[in-house]
Coordinates of C-alpha atoms in Angstrom, one line a residue:
M1 CA 32.7 -75.3 -62.2
A2 CA 33.9 -76.9 -65.5
Q3 CA 33.2 -75.0 -68.7
P4 CA 32.8 -76.4 -72.2
A5 CA 36.0 -76.2 -74.1
Y6 CA 37.5 -76.9 -77.5
R7 CA 40.1 -79.5 -76.9
G8 CA 43.1 -80.3 -79.0
P9 CA 46.5 -81.8 -78.5
T10 CA 48.3 -78.4 -78.3
Y11 CA 45.5 -76.0 -77.6
Y12 CA 42.2 -75.6 -75.9
E13 CA 39.8 -72.7 -75.2
L14 CA 37.1 -72.0 -72.7
A15 CA 33.8 -71.4 -74.4
A16 CA 32.0 -68.1 -74.0
P17 CA 29.5 -67.7 -71.1
T18 CA 25.9 -67.3 -72.2
E19 CA 25.9 -63.5 -72.0
L20 CA 29.0 -63.3 -74.3
D21 CA 28.1 -66.1 -76.7
W22 CA 28.2 -65.1 -80.4
R23 CA 26.8 -68.4 -81.7
P24 CA 23.1 -67.7 -81.4
F25 CA 23.6 -64.8 -83.8
R26 CA 25.1 -66.9 -86.6
P27 CA 23.0 -68.4 -89.3
P28 CA 22.5 -72.1 -89.9
E29 CA 25.0 -72.1 -92.7
Y30 CA 27.8 -71.5 -90.3
F31 CA 27.0 -74.6 -88.3
D32 CA 26.7 -76.6 -91.5
Y33 CA 30.2 -75.5 -92.4
R34 CA 31.6 -76.4 -89.0
K35 CA 30.0 -79.9 -89.3
E36 CA 31.6 -80.4 -92.7
W37 CA 34.9 -79.1 -91.2
A38 CA 34.8 -81.9 -88.6
R39 CA 33.5 -84.5 -91.0
R40 CA 36.3 -84.1 -93.5
G41 CA 38.9 -84.4 -90.8
L42 CA 37.3 -87.6 -89.4
D43 CA 36.7 -89.2 -92.7
G44 CA 39.9 -88.2 -94.4
D45 CA 37.9 -86.7 -97.3
P46 CA 39.4 -83.7 -99.0
G47 CA 36.4 -83.1 -101.3
S48 CA 37.2 -81.2 -104.5
F49 CA 38.3 -77.9 -102.9
P50 CA 39.5 -76.7 -99.5
L51 CA 36.9 -75.4 -97.1
H52 CA 39.3 -72.9 -95.7
L53 CA 42.3 -70.8 -96.9
D54 CA 44.9 -69.3 -94.7
F55 CA 46.5 -66.3 -96.2
D56 CA 49.6 -64.5 -95.0
P57 CA 49.0 -60.9 -96.1
T58 CA 52.5 -59.9 -95.0
N59 CA 55.5 -61.6 -93.5
R60 CA 56.5 -58.4 -91.7
C61 CA 55.9 -58.1 -88.0
N62 CA 56.2 -55.3 -85.4
L63 CA 57.3 -57.6 -82.5
K64 CA 60.1 -60.1 -81.8
C65 CA 58.4 -62.7 -79.5
P66 CA 60.9 -65.3 -78.4
M67 CA 58.5 -68.3 -78.9
C68 CA 57.6 -67.3 -82.5
P69 CA 59.2 -69.3 -85.3
R70 CA 59.7 -66.1 -87.2
T71 CA 61.9 -64.8 -84.4
Y72 CA 63.8 -68.1 -84.3
Y73 CA 64.6 -68.0 -88.0
L74 CA 65.7 -64.4 -87.9
K75 CA 68.0 -64.9 -85.0
A76 CA 69.5 -68.1 -86.6
G77 CA 70.0 -66.2 -89.9
L78 CA 67.8 -68.7 -91.8
S79 CA 65.9 -67.7 -94.8
E80 CA 63.8 -70.8 -95.8
W81 CA 60.7 -69.2 -94.2
A82 CA 61.0 -66.1 -96.4
P83 CA 63.3 -66.9 -99.4
N84 CA 62.2 -63.8 -101.2
G85 CA 62.7 -61.5 -98.3
L86 CA 60.1 -59.4 -96.4
G87 CA 57.1 -58.0 -98.2
D88 CA 53.3 -58.0 -98.7
M89 CA 51.0 -60.2 -100.7
D90 CA 49.9 -59.1 -104.2
F91 CA 46.3 -58.0 -103.7
S92 CA 45.4 -59.2 -107.2
L93 CA 46.6 -62.7 -106.3
Y94 CA 44.4 -62.7 -103.2
A95 CA 41.4 -61.4 -105.2
R96 CA 41.9 -64.1 -107.9
L97 CA 42.0 -66.9 -105.3
I98 CA 39.0 -65.6 -103.4
M99 CA 37.1 -65.6 -106.7
E100 CA 38.1 -69.1 -107.5
G101 CA 37.2 -70.2 -104.0
T102 CA 33.7 -68.8 -104.1
Q103 CA 33.1 -70.7 -107.3
N104 CA 34.2 -74.0 -105.7
G105 CA 32.7 -74.1 -102.2
L106 CA 35.2 -72.2 -100.1
K107 CA 33.6 -71.3 -96.8
S108 CA 36.2 -69.3 -94.8
V109 CA 39.6 -67.5 -94.8
K110 CA 42.0 -66.5 -92.1
L111 CA 44.3 -63.6 -92.6
N112 CA 47.6 -64.3 -90.9
F113 CA 50.4 -66.8 -90.7
L114 CA 53.9 -65.7 -89.8
G115 CA 53.3 -61.9 -90.1
E116 CA 51.2 -59.3 -88.4
P117 CA 48.2 -58.7 -90.6
L118 CA 47.4 -55.2 -89.3
L119 CA 50.6 -54.1 -91.1
Y120 CA 49.2 -54.9 -94.5
P121 CA 48.0 -51.7 -96.1
R122 CA 44.9 -53.1 -97.7
L123 CA 43.8 -55.4 -94.9
T124 CA 40.3 -53.8 -94.8
D125 CA 39.9 -54.4 -98.5
M126 CA 40.9 -58.1 -98.0
V127 CA 38.2 -58.4 -95.4
A128 CA 35.6 -56.7 -97.5
L129 CA 36.3 -58.7 -100.6
A130 CA 36.0 -62.0 -98.7
S131 CA 32.9 -60.9 -96.8
A132 CA 31.2 -59.8 -100.0
A133 CA 31.8 -63.3 -101.4
G134 CA 29.9 -64.8 -98.4
L135 CA 32.9 -66.1 -96.5
W136 CA 33.7 -66.2 -92.8
V137 CA 36.6 -63.9 -92.3
M138 CA 39.0 -64.4 -89.4
L139 CA 42.3 -62.9 -88.3
N140 CA 44.9 -63.3 -85.6
T141 CA 46.6 -60.2 -84.3
N142 CA 48.9 -58.9 -81.6
A143 CA 46.7 -55.8 -81.6
V144 CA 49.7 -53.4 -81.4
A145 CA 48.5 -51.5 -84.4
L146 CA 44.8 -51.8 -83.7
T147 CA 43.3 -48.2 -83.7
P148 CA 39.7 -47.2 -83.1
K149 CA 39.4 -46.3 -86.8
L150 CA 40.8 -49.6 -88.0
S151 CA 38.5 -51.5 -85.5
R152 CA 35.4 -49.8 -87.1
D153 CA 36.7 -50.3 -90.6
L154 CA 37.3 -54.0 -90.1
L155 CA 33.9 -54.5 -88.5
H156 CA 32.1 -52.6 -91.2
A157 CA 34.1 -54.5 -93.8
G158 CA 32.6 -57.8 -92.5
L159 CA 35.2 -59.3 -90.1
T160 CA 33.5 -62.3 -88.4
D161 CA 36.3 -63.5 -86.0
I162 CA 39.2 -61.8 -84.4
F163 CA 41.7 -63.6 -82.2
F164 CA 44.0 -61.5 -79.9
S165 CA 47.4 -63.0 -79.0
F166 CA 48.2 -61.6 -75.6
D167 CA 50.6 -63.8 -73.7
S168 CA 50.3 -62.7 -70.0
P169 CA 48.0 -60.9 -67.6
Y170 CA 51.1 -59.4 -65.9
P171 CA 52.7 -56.3 -67.5
E172 CA 56.3 -57.2 -66.9
R173 CA 55.9 -60.7 -68.2
Y174 CA 53.8 -59.7 -71.1
E175 CA 56.4 -57.1 -72.3
A176 CA 59.2 -59.7 -71.9
I177 CA 57.3 -62.1 -74.2
R178 CA 55.8 -59.6 -76.6
V179 CA 59.0 -57.8 -77.2
G180 CA 58.3 -54.3 -78.5
A181 CA 54.8 -54.0 -77.2
S182 CA 53.3 -52.0 -74.3
F183 CA 51.0 -53.9 -72.0
Q184 CA 48.8 -51.0 -71.2
K185 CA 48.6 -49.7 -74.8
V186 CA 47.7 -53.0 -76.3
L187 CA 45.2 -53.8 -73.6
A188 CA 43.6 -50.4 -74.3
N189 CA 43.4 -51.2 -78.0
I190 CA 41.6 -54.5 -77.3
S191 CA 39.3 -52.8 -74.8
E192 CA 38.4 -50.1 -77.4
F193 CA 37.7 -52.8 -80.0
M194 CA 35.3 -54.5 -77.7
E195 CA 33.5 -51.3 -76.8
I196 CA 33.2 -50.4 -80.5
K197 CA 32.0 -53.9 -81.4
D198 CA 29.3 -53.8 -78.7
S199 CA 28.2 -50.2 -79.4
L200 CA 27.8 -51.0 -83.1
G201 CA 25.8 -54.2 -82.4
Y202 CA 28.1 -56.8 -84.0
K203 CA 26.9 -59.6 -81.7
A204 CA 27.8 -62.3 -84.2
V205 CA 31.5 -61.4 -84.2
Q206 CA 33.6 -63.9 -82.3
T207 CA 36.4 -62.6 -80.1
R208 CA 39.1 -64.6 -78.4
A209 CA 42.2 -63.8 -76.4
S210 CA 44.9 -66.5 -76.1
L211 CA 48.3 -67.1 -74.6
V212 CA 51.1 -69.6 -74.8
L213 CA 51.4 -71.4 -71.4
P214 CA 54.7 -71.6 -69.5
E215 CA 56.2 -75.1 -69.1
D216 CA 55.7 -75.2 -65.3
P217 CA 52.1 -76.5 -64.7
N218 CA 52.1 -75.0 -61.2
E219 CA 52.8 -71.6 -62.6
S220 CA 50.1 -72.0 -65.2
L221 CA 47.3 -72.5 -62.6
S222 CA 47.3 -68.9 -61.2
L223 CA 48.3 -67.4 -64.6
K224 CA 45.2 -68.9 -66.2
A225 CA 42.9 -67.7 -63.4
D226 CA 44.2 -64.1 -63.7
Y227 CA 44.1 -64.2 -67.5
L228 CA 40.5 -65.4 -67.4
K229 CA 39.6 -62.6 -65.0
L230 CA 41.3 -59.9 -67.1
F231 CA 39.7 -60.8 -70.4
R232 CA 36.3 -61.7 -69.1
G233 CA 36.3 -58.2 -67.6
L234 CA 36.7 -56.9 -71.2
K235 CA 33.9 -59.1 -72.4
V236 CA 36.1 -61.2 -74.7
A237 CA 34.1 -64.3 -75.5
E238 CA 36.6 -67.1 -75.8
I239 CA 39.8 -67.6 -73.8
G240 CA 42.5 -69.9 -75.3
F241 CA 45.5 -71.6 -73.9
G242 CA 48.3 -73.1 -76.1
L243 CA 51.5 -75.0 -75.5
P244 CA 54.8 -73.6 -76.7
T245 CA 56.3 -74.6 -80.0
V246 CA 59.5 -76.6 -79.8
M247 CA 61.7 -75.4 -82.6
G248 CA 64.1 -78.0 -84.1
R249 CA 62.6 -81.0 -82.3
D250 CA 62.5 -84.3 -84.2
Y251 CA 60.5 -87.3 -82.9
E252 CA 62.4 -89.8 -85.0
D253 CA 63.3 -92.0 -82.1
V254 CA 60.0 -91.8 -80.4
N255 CA 57.5 -94.6 -80.8
P256 CA 54.9 -93.1 -83.1
P257 CA 51.2 -93.2 -82.3
K258 CA 48.6 -93.6 -85.0
F259 CA 47.8 -90.2 -86.4
L260 CA 45.9 -88.7 -89.4
C261 CA 46.2 -85.0 -89.6
P262 CA 42.7 -83.6 -90.2
D263 CA 43.9 -80.3 -91.7
L264 CA 45.2 -82.0 -94.8
F265 CA 41.6 -82.5 -95.8
R266 CA 40.1 -79.1 -95.1
R267 CA 42.6 -76.2 -95.5
L268 CA 45.5 -74.9 -97.5
F269 CA 48.0 -72.2 -96.6
I270 CA 49.2 -69.4 -98.9
F271 CA 52.4 -67.7 -98.1
Q272 CA 52.9 -64.0 -98.7
D273 CA 54.8 -64.6 -102.0
G274 CA 52.2 -67.0 -103.4
V275 CA 53.7 -70.4 -102.4
Y276 CA 51.2 -73.0 -101.2
G277 CA 51.7 -75.3 -98.2
P278 CA 49.5 -77.8 -96.3
C279 CA 50.5 -77.0 -92.7
C280 CA 50.7 -74.2 -90.1
G281 CA 53.8 -75.8 -88.7
D282 CA 55.9 -76.1 -91.9
W283 CA 57.6 -72.8 -91.5
S284 CA 60.6 -73.9 -93.6
R285 CA 58.4 -74.8 -96.6
R286 CA 59.6 -78.4 -96.8
L287 CA 56.1 -79.5 -98.0
N288 CA 55.4 -77.0 -100.7
I289 CA 52.5 -78.2 -102.8
G290 CA 52.6 -75.6 -105.5
A291 CA 52.7 -71.9 -106.2
A292 CA 50.5 -69.2 -107.8
S293 CA 53.2 -68.9 -110.4
D294 CA 53.1 -72.5 -111.7
G295 CA 50.0 -71.9 -113.8
R296 CA 47.7 -74.3 -112.0
T297 CA 44.4 -73.4 -110.4
L298 CA 44.0 -73.8 -106.7
K299 CA 41.5 -76.6 -107.4
E300 CA 44.2 -78.4 -109.4
V301 CA 46.8 -77.9 -106.6
W302 CA 44.3 -79.2 -104.0
S303 CA 43.9 -82.5 -105.9
G304 CA 47.5 -82.5 -107.3
P305 CA 50.2 -85.1 -106.9
E306 CA 52.1 -83.1 -104.2
Y307 CA 49.2 -82.9 -101.8
Q308 CA 48.0 -86.4 -102.6
T309 CA 51.4 -87.8 -101.7
I310 CA 51.2 -86.1 -98.3
R311 CA 47.7 -87.3 -97.6
A312 CA 48.6 -90.8 -98.7
A313 CA 51.5 -90.9 -96.3
H314 CA 49.2 -90.1 -93.4
Q315 CA 46.5 -92.5 -94.5
K316 CA 49.0 -95.3 -94.7
G317 CA 50.4 -94.5 -91.3
N318 CA 53.7 -93.3 -92.8
Y319 CA 53.5 -89.7 -91.8
R320 CA 56.9 -89.9 -90.2
E321 CA 58.5 -90.2 -93.6
L322 CA 57.7 -86.5 -94.0
S323 CA 60.2 -84.5 -92.0
P324 CA 57.9 -81.6 -91.0
C325 CA 55.3 -84.2 -89.8
R326 CA 58.0 -86.1 -87.9
S327 CA 59.0 -82.9 -86.0
C328 CA 55.3 -82.1 -85.2
S329 CA 54.3 -82.5 -81.5
V330 CA 50.6 -82.8 -82.2
P331 CA 50.5 -86.7 -82.4
Y332 CA 52.3 -87.1 -79.1
L333 CA 50.5 -84.7 -76.8
S334 CA 47.5 -85.7 -74.7
T335 CA 44.3 -83.7 -74.9
V336 CA 42.9 -81.6 -72.2
T337 CA 39.6 -82.9 -70.8
T338 CA 38.4 -80.3 -68.3
E339 CA 39.2 -76.8 -67.1
S340 CA 38.0 -75.0 -64.0

């Protein structure tokens, strides 16, 4: 039987069954925010401030996953993704941007980009600060460093959404992909988190497990069924499937479809060292739109000439003039319509 799913060009997820659904426990304000999220993307309307900020608390990681851009850059000896080396975000910068955001209509934050957020020493403080400001607080994690104490601390601090990256239901394959992780240990970490969440009554917290699919569609069929069985057994609400990133691909010679990137009108990315970017796929920072050190407020950066130039290129159908956009696969991939 088909299940409702979020559909996108490179990713889709199976919605939670009724008994695991977190949505009935969210207030009306959450759904107003999600409607505005969709509207901005459809209308090409950035408003006066981003709805969402993506922070990278640290660019350090405890794994070396082969499909990760971070691993690719490290193996290639490239430094554009981290020109100032490895390190953690200045907490005072984070606090300043959260304060500015709450004064200008910010609705949500996500705490991860190229690093593993659980390695950040003050992650719980980050969650608590954003939650106290009335924001939806999300994070992606490989769950290697997720302990029972940290699980409780994050939940008590106000975490609203946690997304587990777990790339196979099969131990050998998982450990070949998530290099440096133990299948059984990480699965136990996730299981403990779910038990703690349920025992403490955090019914509104969204949980999701997701994997990057192999290129062979025949291989994907059985893998998806086994993955769904594994994580539904742990009572994880959402199950996500993504397509692999193609590093170094350029679509310069491909006939371009019409495309307007919706994220340009609703979110902004903040690298660990305080540099601002518009895109989750611009790992080389070719589309920098400012930095915390340049003296401008985030509101000024959001409406500044750098971001306006990028949006205008998309609105005029000239997005391929921007090299990161030209190498993005999103405009070219067909959407998923149903899933068993």
